[in-house]
PDB file of C-alpha atoms in Angstrom:
ATOM      1  CA  MET A 602     142.360-126.641-121.768  1.00  0.00           C
ATOM      2  CA  ILE A 603     144.920-125.964-119.075  1.00  0.00           C
ATOM      3  CA  HIS A 604     147.216-123.027-119.577  1.00  0.00           C
ATOM      4  CA  CYS A 605     150.036-122.343-117.188  1.00  0.00           C
ATOM      5  CA  GLU A 606     152.011-119.125-116.950  1.00  0.00           C
ATOM      6  CA  LYS A 607     154.912-118.298-114.660  1.00  0.00           C
ATOM      7  CA  ARG A 608     155.515-114.622-113.993  1.00  0.00           C
ATOM      8  CA  SER A 609     158.384-113.394-111.786  1.00  0.00           C
ATOM      9  CA  ASP A 610     157.532-115.108-108.483  1.00  0.00           C
ATOM     10  CA  PHE A 611     153.984-116.269-109.047  1.00  0.00           C
ATOM     11  CA  VAL A 612     152.060-118.789-111.128  1.00  0.00           C
ATOM     12  CA  ILE A 613     148.812-118.315-113.046  1.00  0.00           C
ATOM     13  CA  ILE A 614     146.812-121.388-114.035  1.00  0.00           C
ATOM     14  CA  GLU A 615     144.025-120.693-116.502  1.00  0.00           C
ATOM     15  CA  ILE A 616     141.490-123.401-117.263  1.00  0.00           C
ATOM     16  CA  ASP A 617     139.055-123.193-120.179  1.00  0.00           C
ATOM     17  CA  GLY A 618     135.877-125.254-120.332  1.00  0.00           C
ATOM     18  CA  ASN A 619     135.719-128.085-117.827  1.00  0.00           C
ATOM     19  CA  LEU A 620     137.750-129.105-114.811  1.00  0.00           C
ATOM     20  CA  ASP A 621     136.531-132.612-114.092  1.00  0.00           C
ATOM     21  CA  SER A 622     137.671-136.202-113.655  1.00  0.00           C
ATOM     22  CA  SER A 623     139.052-136.259-117.216  1.00  0.00           C
ATOM     23  CA  ASN A 624     141.580-133.444-116.746  1.00  0.00           C
ATOM     24  CA  ALA A 625     141.897-132.865-112.991  1.00  0.00           C
ATOM     25  CA  PRO A 626     144.974-135.139-112.674  1.00  0.00           C
ATOM     26  CA  GLU A 627     146.626-133.118-115.450  1.00  0.00           C
ATOM     27  CA  ALA A 628     145.691-129.875-113.654  1.00  0.00           C
ATOM     28  CA  GLU A 629     147.128-131.152-110.351  1.00  0.00           C
ATOM     29  CA  LYS A 630     150.363-132.039-112.092  1.00  0.00           C
ATOM     30  CA  ALA A 631     150.517-128.648-113.844  1.00  0.00           C
ATOM     31  CA  VAL A 632     150.036-126.822-110.536  1.00  0.00           C
ATOM     32  CA  LEU A 633     152.703-128.793-108.672  1.00  0.00           C
ATOM     33  CA  THR A 634     155.167-128.596-111.563  1.00  0.00           C
ATOM     34  CA  ALA A 635     154.700-124.843-111.980  1.00  0.00           C
ATOM     35  CA  LEU A 636     155.091-124.178-108.248  1.00  0.00           C
ATOM     36  CA  GLY A 637     158.212-126.333-108.089  1.00  0.00           C
ATOM     37  CA  GLU A 638     159.927-126.875-104.754  1.00  0.00           C
ATOM     38  CA  THR A 639     159.355-123.426-103.334  1.00  0.00           C
ATOM     39  CA  GLY A 640     156.675-121.531-105.292  1.00  0.00           C
ATOM     40  CA  ASN A 641     154.106-120.085-102.929  1.00  0.00           C
ATOM     41  CA  LYS A 642     152.008-117.637-104.935  1.00  0.00           C
ATOM     42  CA  LEU A 643     149.239-119.048-107.069  1.00  0.00           C
ATOM     43  CA  VAL A 644     146.318-117.674-109.076  1.00  0.00           C
ATOM     44  CA  PHE A 645     143.624-119.726-110.750  1.00  0.00           C
ATOM     45  CA  ASP A 646     142.012-117.763-113.565  1.00  0.00           C
ATOM     46  CA  PHE A 647     138.528-119.232-113.938  1.00  0.00           C
ATOM     47  CA  ALA A 648     137.038-116.590-116.246  1.00  0.00           C
ATOM     48  CA  ARG A 649     136.595-119.226-118.962  1.00  0.00           C
ATOM     49  CA  LEU A 650     135.754-122.142-116.695  1.00  0.00           C
ATOM     50  CA  ALA A 651     132.233-123.444-117.336  1.00  0.00           C
ATOM     51  CA  TYR A 652     132.130-126.549-115.145  1.00  0.00           C
ATOM     52  CA  ILE A 653     133.916-127.958-112.119  1.00  0.00           C
ATOM     53  CA  SER A 654     133.245-131.257-110.328  1.00  0.00           C
ATOM     54  CA  SER A 655     134.654-132.671-107.096  1.00  0.00           C
ATOM     55  CA  ALA A 656     137.728-133.919-108.988  1.00  0.00           C
ATOM     56  CA  GLY A 657     138.324-130.325-110.076  1.00  0.00           C
ATOM     57  CA  LEU A 658     137.757-128.995-106.561  1.00  0.00           C
ATOM     58  CA  ARG A 659     140.393-131.431-105.398  1.00  0.00           C
ATOM     59  CA  ALA A 660     142.933-129.935-107.821  1.00  0.00           C
ATOM     60  CA  VAL A 661     142.106-126.398-106.668  1.00  0.00           C
ATOM     61  CA  LEU A 662     142.346-127.408-103.011  1.00  0.00           C
ATOM     62  CA  LEU A 663     145.677-129.106-103.629  1.00  0.00           C
ATOM     63  CA  GLY A 664     147.044-125.855-105.062  1.00  0.00           C
ATOM     64  CA  ALA A 665     145.559-123.719-102.285  1.00  0.00           C
ATOM     65  CA  LYS A 666     146.890-125.997 -99.554  1.00  0.00           C
ATOM     66  CA  THR A 667     150.330-126.303-101.096  1.00  0.00           C
ATOM     67  CA  VAL A 668     150.933-122.543-101.153  1.00  0.00           C
ATOM     68  CA  ARG A 669     149.377-122.105 -97.717  1.00  0.00           C
ATOM     69  CA  GLU A 670     151.754-124.707 -96.276  1.00  0.00           C
ATOM     70  CA  ARG A 671     154.560-122.577 -97.687  1.00  0.00           C
ATOM     71  CA  ASN A 672     153.131-119.450 -96.093  1.00  0.00           C
ATOM     72  CA  GLY A 673     152.198-118.146 -99.513  1.00  0.00           C
ATOM     73  CA  LYS A 674     149.114-116.641-101.105  1.00  0.00           C
ATOM     74  CA  PHE A 675     146.340-117.950-103.272  1.00  0.00           C
ATOM     75  CA  ALA A 676     143.518-116.340-105.258  1.00  0.00           C
ATOM     76  CA  ILE A 677     140.867-117.269-107.804  1.00  0.00           C
ATOM     77  CA  SER A 678     139.732-114.775-110.424  1.00  0.00           C
ATOM     78  CA  GLY A 679     136.713-114.503-112.670  1.00  0.00           C
ATOM     79  CA  ALA A 680     134.714-117.529-111.467  1.00  0.00           C
ATOM     80  CA  GLY A 681     131.168-117.266-112.845  1.00  0.00           C
ATOM     81  CA  ALA A 682     127.931-117.932-110.973  1.00  0.00           C
ATOM     82  CA  PRO A 683     127.786-121.717-111.666  1.00  0.00           C
ATOM     83  CA  ILE A 684     131.320-122.204-110.360  1.00  0.00           C
ATOM     84  CA  MET A 685     130.695-120.003-107.328  1.00  0.00           C
ATOM     85  CA  ARG A 686     127.568-122.050-106.604  1.00  0.00           C
ATOM     86  CA  VAL A 687     129.679-125.207-106.427  1.00  0.00           C
ATOM     87  CA  PHE A 688     132.230-123.494-104.164  1.00  0.00           C
ATOM     88  CA  GLN A 689     129.372-122.402-101.915  1.00  0.00           C
ATOM     89  CA  LEU A 690     127.482-125.709-101.810  1.00  0.00           C
ATOM     90  CA  SER A 691     130.646-127.761-101.268  1.00  0.00           C
ATOM     91  CA  GLY A 692     131.487-125.563 -98.279  1.00  0.00           C
ATOM     92  CA  LEU A 693     134.887-124.725 -99.763  1.00  0.00           C
ATOM     93  CA  ARG A 694     134.046-121.087-100.450  1.00  0.00           C
ATOM     94  CA  ARG A 695     135.530-120.199 -97.054  1.00  0.00           C
ATOM     95  CA  HIS A 696     138.939-121.481 -98.123  1.00  0.00           C
ATOM     96  CA  PHE A 697     139.056-119.605-101.420  1.00  0.00           C
ATOM     97  CA  ASN A 698     139.873-115.962-101.959  1.00  0.00           C
ATOM     98  CA  CYS A 699     137.705-115.156-104.989  1.00  0.00           C
ATOM     99  CA  VAL A 700     137.992-111.862-106.848  1.00  0.00           C
ATOM    100  CA  ASP A 701     136.523-110.585-110.102  1.00  0.00           C
ATOM    101  CA  THR A 702     139.509-109.848-112.284  1.00  0.00           C
ATOM    102  CA  LEU A 703     142.895-111.377-112.954  1.00  0.00           C
ATOM    103  CA  ALA A 704     144.543-108.039-112.104  1.00  0.00           C
ATOM    104  CA  GLU A 705     142.927-108.105-108.648  1.00  0.00           C
ATOM    105  CA  ALA A 706     144.043-111.695-108.123  1.00  0.00           C
ATOM    106  CA  VAL A 707     147.614-110.885-109.091  1.00  0.00           C
ATOM    107  CA  GLU A 708     147.532-107.927-106.696  1.00  0.00           C
ATOM    108  CA  ALA A 709     146.165-110.191-103.944  1.00  0.00           C
ATOM    109  CA  VAL A 710     149.043-112.676-104.131  1.00  0.00           C
ATOM    110  CA  LYS A 711     151.833-110.117-104.442  1.00  0.00           C
TER     111      LYS A 711
ATOM    112  CA  MET B1358     115.746-141.865-121.905  1.00  0.00           C
ATOM    113  CA  TYR B1359     117.932-144.892-121.311  1.00  0.00           C
ATOM    114  CA  PHE B1360     121.682-145.359-121.523  1.00  0.00           C
ATOM    115  CA  CYS B1361     123.790-148.355-120.781  1.00  0.00           C
ATOM    116  CA  LEU B1362     127.521-147.878-120.503  1.00  0.00           C
ATOM    117  CA  GLU B1363     130.565-149.958-119.805  1.00  0.00           C
ATOM    118  CA  ASN B1364     132.530-149.352-116.643  1.00  0.00           C
ATOM    119  CA  ASP B1365     135.254-147.140-118.044  1.00  0.00           C
ATOM    120  CA  MET B1366     135.857-143.417-117.831  1.00  0.00           C
ATOM    121  CA  ASP B1367     135.843-142.867-121.602  1.00  0.00           C
ATOM    122  CA  ALA B1368     132.312-144.246-121.779  1.00  0.00           C
ATOM    123  CA  LEU B1369     131.271-141.783-119.087  1.00  0.00           C
ATOM    124  CA  ALA B1370     132.878-138.873-120.958  1.00  0.00           C
ATOM    125  CA  SER B1371     131.069-139.741-124.174  1.00  0.00           C
ATOM    126  CA  LEU B1372     127.765-140.186-122.354  1.00  0.00           C
ATOM    127  CA  ILE B1373     128.055-136.678-120.917  1.00  0.00           C
ATOM    128  CA  HIS B1374     129.130-135.325-124.291  1.00  0.00           C
ATOM    129  CA  ASN B1375     126.131-136.909-126.051  1.00  0.00           C
ATOM    130  CA  LEU B1376     123.690-135.926-123.342  1.00  0.00           C
ATOM    131  CA  ALA B1377     124.583-132.261-123.821  1.00  0.00           C
ATOM    132  CA  GLU B1378     123.052-132.410-127.302  1.00  0.00           C
ATOM    133  CA  GLU B1379     119.738-133.991-126.299  1.00  0.00           C
ATOM    134  CA  PRO B1380     116.730-131.646-126.569  1.00  0.00           C
ATOM    135  CA  ALA B1381     115.342-132.995-123.283  1.00  0.00           C
ATOM    136  CA  PHE B1382     118.588-132.089-121.529  1.00  0.00           C
ATOM    137  CA  LEU B1383     118.560-128.645-123.090  1.00  0.00           C
ATOM    138  CA  SER B1384     115.024-128.092-121.802  1.00  0.00           C
ATOM    139  CA  LEU B1385     116.364-128.112-118.226  1.00  0.00           C
ATOM    140  CA  THR B1386     117.420-124.838-116.617  1.00  0.00           C
ATOM    141  CA  PRO B1387     121.179-124.134-116.702  1.00  0.00           C
ATOM    142  CA  ASP B1388     121.486-124.958-112.988  1.00  0.00           C
ATOM    143  CA  GLN B1389     119.637-128.247-113.503  1.00  0.00           C
ATOM    144  CA  GLN B1390     121.842-129.137-116.490  1.00  0.00           C
ATOM    145  CA  TYR B1391     124.905-128.465-114.370  1.00  0.00           C
ATOM    146  CA  THR B1392     123.595-130.558-111.495  1.00  0.00           C
ATOM    147  CA  LEU B1393     122.697-133.472-113.778  1.00  0.00           C
ATOM    148  CA  GLN B1394     126.143-133.489-115.381  1.00  0.00           C
ATOM    149  CA  LEU B1395     127.814-133.284-111.991  1.00  0.00           C
ATOM    150  CA  ALA B1396     125.679-135.953-110.322  1.00  0.00           C
ATOM    151  CA  LEU B1397     126.283-138.368-113.226  1.00  0.00           C
ATOM    152  CA  GLU B1398     130.019-137.687-113.178  1.00  0.00           C
ATOM    153  CA  GLU B1399     130.342-138.105-109.402  1.00  0.00           C
ATOM    154  CA  MET B1400     128.192-141.180-109.009  1.00  0.00           C
ATOM    155  CA  VAL B1401     129.280-143.067-112.131  1.00  0.00           C
ATOM    156  CA  THR B1402     132.946-142.305-111.354  1.00  0.00           C
ATOM    157  CA  ASN B1403     132.444-143.847-107.903  1.00  0.00           C
ATOM    158  CA  ILE B1404     130.936-146.978-109.435  1.00  0.00           C
ATOM    159  CA  ILE B1405     133.753-147.322-111.989  1.00  0.00           C
ATOM    160  CA  LYS B1406     136.507-146.723-109.424  1.00  0.00           C
ATOM    161  CA  TYR B1407     135.197-148.639-106.443  1.00  0.00           C
ATOM    162  CA  GLY B1408     132.408-150.916-107.641  1.00  0.00           C
ATOM    163  CA  TYR B1409     134.451-153.730-109.118  1.00  0.00           C
ATOM    164  CA  ASP B1410     137.664-155.620-108.493  1.00  0.00           C
ATOM    165  CA  ASP B1411     137.464-158.353-111.119  1.00  0.00           C
ATOM    166  CA  GLY B1412     138.773-156.427-114.142  1.00  0.00           C
ATOM    167  CA  ASP B1413     135.788-157.624-116.211  1.00  0.00           C
ATOM    168  CA  LYS B1414     133.430-155.485-118.242  1.00  0.00           C
ATOM    169  CA  HIS B1415     130.242-154.500-116.489  1.00  0.00           C
ATOM    170  CA  HIS B1416     127.232-152.501-117.482  1.00  0.00           C
ATOM    171  CA  ILE B1417     126.007-149.430-115.685  1.00  0.00           C
ATOM    172  CA  CYS B1418     122.427-148.567-116.581  1.00  0.00           C
ATOM    173  CA  ILE B1419     121.097-145.035-116.487  1.00  0.00           C
ATOM    174  CA  TYR B1420     117.444-144.232-116.824  1.00  0.00           C
ATOM    175  CA  MET B1421     116.398-140.581-117.030  1.00  0.00           C
ATOM    176  CA  ASP B1422     112.829-139.433-116.791  1.00  0.00           C
ATOM    177  CA  PHE B1423     112.498-135.802-117.800  1.00  0.00           C
ATOM    178  CA  LEU B1424     109.480-134.385-115.994  1.00  0.00           C
ATOM    179  CA  PRO B1425     106.834-132.465-117.968  1.00  0.00           C
ATOM    180  CA  ALA B1426     106.829-129.721-115.361  1.00  0.00           C
ATOM    181  CA  GLY B1427     110.634-129.395-115.539  1.00  0.00           C
ATOM    182  CA  GLY B1428     113.368-131.287-113.775  1.00  0.00           C
ATOM    183  CA  VAL B1429     114.507-134.875-114.097  1.00  0.00           C
ATOM    184  CA  CYS B1430     114.448-138.156-112.158  1.00  0.00           C
ATOM    185  CA  VAL B1431     117.499-140.349-112.655  1.00  0.00           C
ATOM    186  CA  GLU B1432     118.106-143.964-111.701  1.00  0.00           C
ATOM    187  CA  LEU B1433     121.568-145.532-111.840  1.00  0.00           C
ATOM    188  CA  SER B1434     121.950-149.252-111.486  1.00  0.00           C
ATOM    189  CA  ASP B1435     125.101-151.376-111.336  1.00  0.00           C
ATOM    190  CA  ASP B1436     126.102-154.921-110.396  1.00  0.00           C
ATOM    191  CA  GLY B1437     129.111-153.864-108.323  1.00  0.00           C
ATOM    192  CA  HIS B1438     129.769-154.598-104.662  1.00  0.00           C
ATOM    193  CA  PRO B1439     126.903-153.623-102.382  1.00  0.00           C
ATOM    194  CA  PHE B1440     127.651-149.961-101.769  1.00  0.00           C
ATOM    195  CA  ASN B1441     125.395-147.247-100.467  1.00  0.00           C
ATOM    196  CA  PRO B1442     127.223-144.000-101.223  1.00  0.00           C
ATOM    197  CA  LEU B1443     124.914-142.106 -98.879  1.00  0.00           C
ATOM    198  CA  VAL B1444     126.215-144.129 -95.938  1.00  0.00           C
ATOM    199  CA  ASP B1445     129.403-145.892 -97.017  1.00  0.00           C
ATOM    200  CA  ALA B1446     131.263-143.208 -98.992  1.00  0.00           C
ATOM    201  CA  GLN B1447     134.143-141.572 -97.196  1.00  0.00           C
ATOM    202  CA  GLU B1448     133.116-137.962 -96.857  1.00  0.00           C
ATOM    203  CA  SER B1449     135.363-135.173 -95.677  1.00  0.00           C
ATOM    204  CA  ALA B1450     134.063-132.546 -93.309  1.00  0.00           C
ATOM    205  CA  ILE B1451     134.713-128.920 -94.166  1.00  0.00           C
ATOM    206  CA  ALA B1452     137.525-127.779 -91.887  1.00  0.00           C
ATOM    207  CA  ASP B1453     137.742-124.336 -90.310  1.00  0.00           C
ATOM    208  CA  ASP B1454     141.293-123.991 -91.486  1.00  0.00           C
ATOM    209  CA  LEU B1455     142.504-124.746 -94.997  1.00  0.00           C
ATOM    210  CA  LEU B1456     145.549-126.552 -93.563  1.00  0.00           C
ATOM    211  CA  ASP B1457     143.250-129.116 -91.942  1.00  0.00           C
ATOM    212  CA  GLN B1458     141.063-129.593 -95.013  1.00  0.00           C
ATOM    213  CA  GLU B1459     141.063-133.054 -96.593  1.00  0.00           C
ATOM    214  CA  ILE B1460     141.301-132.653-100.356  1.00  0.00           C
ATOM    215  CA  GLY B1461     139.168-135.644-101.363  1.00  0.00           C
ATOM    216  CA  GLY B1462     135.784-137.038-100.380  1.00  0.00           C
ATOM    217  CA  LEU B1463     133.704-134.110-101.621  1.00  0.00           C
ATOM    218  CA  GLY B1464     131.665-135.662-104.415  1.00  0.00           C
ATOM    219  CA  VAL B1465     128.816-137.369-102.599  1.00  0.00           C
ATOM    220  CA  ALA B1466     128.208-134.411-100.294  1.00  0.00           C
ATOM    221  CA  LEU B1467     128.068-132.125-103.308  1.00  0.00           C
ATOM    222  CA  VAL B1468     125.495-134.328-105.045  1.00  0.00           C
ATOM    223  CA  ARG B1469     123.413-134.391-101.876  1.00  0.00           C
ATOM    224  CA  GLU B1470     123.526-130.588-101.681  1.00  0.00           C
ATOM    225  CA  MET B1471     122.715-129.984-105.333  1.00  0.00           C
ATOM    226  CA  THR B1472     119.933-132.519-105.916  1.00  0.00           C
ATOM    227  CA  ASP B1473     116.474-132.368-104.359  1.00  0.00           C
ATOM    228  CA  GLU B1474     116.365-136.005-103.279  1.00  0.00           C
ATOM    229  CA  VAL B1475     118.780-138.945-103.328  1.00  0.00           C
ATOM    230  CA  HIS B1476     117.803-142.526-102.507  1.00  0.00           C
ATOM    231  CA  TYR B1477     119.627-145.839-102.464  1.00  0.00           C
ATOM    232  CA  ARG B1478     118.442-149.412-102.454  1.00  0.00           C
ATOM    233  CA  ARG B1479     119.920-152.846-103.151  1.00  0.00           C
ATOM    234  CA  GLU B1480     117.722-154.982-105.367  1.00  0.00           C
ATOM    235  CA  ASN B1481     118.319-158.281-107.201  1.00  0.00           C
ATOM    236  CA  GLY B1482     122.065-158.056-106.720  1.00  0.00           C
ATOM    237  CA  ARG B1483     122.290-154.495-108.019  1.00  0.00           C
ATOM    238  CA  ASN B1484     122.916-151.121-106.441  1.00  0.00           C
ATOM    239  CA  ILE B1485     120.183-148.693-107.388  1.00  0.00           C
ATOM    240  CA  LEU B1486     120.749-145.035-106.774  1.00  0.00           C
ATOM    241  CA  SER B1487     118.105-142.538-107.726  1.00  0.00           C
ATOM    242  CA  PHE B1488     118.072-138.804-107.554  1.00  0.00           C
ATOM    243  CA  ILE B1489     115.730-135.996-108.470  1.00  0.00           C
ATOM    244  CA  ILE B1490     116.732-132.598-109.776  1.00  0.00           C
ATOM    245  CA  GLY B1491     114.243-129.763-109.861  1.00  0.00           C
ATOM    246  CA  GLY B1492     111.236-131.753-108.688  1.00  0.00           C
ATOM    247  CA  THR B1493     109.915-134.106-106.041  1.00  0.00           C
ATOM    248  CA  ARG B1494     108.925-137.755-105.957  1.00  0.00           C
ATOM    249  CA  LYS B1495     105.201-138.256-106.671  1.00  0.00           C
TER     250      LYS B1495
END
C-alpha cells in the first residue's frame, strides 16, 4: 500500500509490503503528484517495506533525482536488511541517504 | 516444481503469490526466497515486455529444482524473439553523481549480483535462461 503525506514543505511517502512491477507506476505517480511543480523535499518511509525490485528502485530513483534537480533533499528511513541488501547490490546505496527513523529522515530534509 | 504461465503481468503476480505458500519455497533461507522472487519478477517481466510483438498468447515455462542441500536451480523458457539478457539487455552503469544516474536498466544487473550463476542458451526456437541461488551447478 502506498501512503502519501504532505507536511508543511515536505512530502513523506510510506510504502507497506512490496514495491515491485505491480505498483511501481502508481508509486512514481504518487511521488510526482505530491511534489508538484516545485516540491523539493522528500522522505521515503520504508519501515514496513518487505520487498523491492528494480521497478521499485526506479520509482525511488525518480523521486531522488527529481528533488536533487530542484536543489532539494531526499532521505529514506527505516529500510530493513533485505531492502538495504538490494540498495547495496544494485550499487544505488551511494545515491541514497538512509537513516533509521522517520524523525531522523524528516530532520535530514529540513 | 513446474509452472507454465501466460505472458501477462497478472499471471506473474499470481505465480509469485502462489509460490510464497509452497513448502519447498519456505525451506529456502529468507535471502534465497527474496532472490528467487526478484529473479523471477525481473526475468519474466523482461520476457513479457520485450519478448513478443504479435499480441498473441504465449507460454513461459518455469522449472524449479529445489536442492536437497538448500538452494534452488531455476530454468525459464520462452518462445519469444532470440534474446540473451546477459548480453542484449540495456544495462545502466552506476553513476558517480545522482544527477547522471539513469533510472532504468537495473534489473538484469541485480539478478546477476544476487544469484550464484546465470546462464543463457537458445535451443529449438526457445530462449532458455537458467540461474542458481544458494548452490552451484554439479
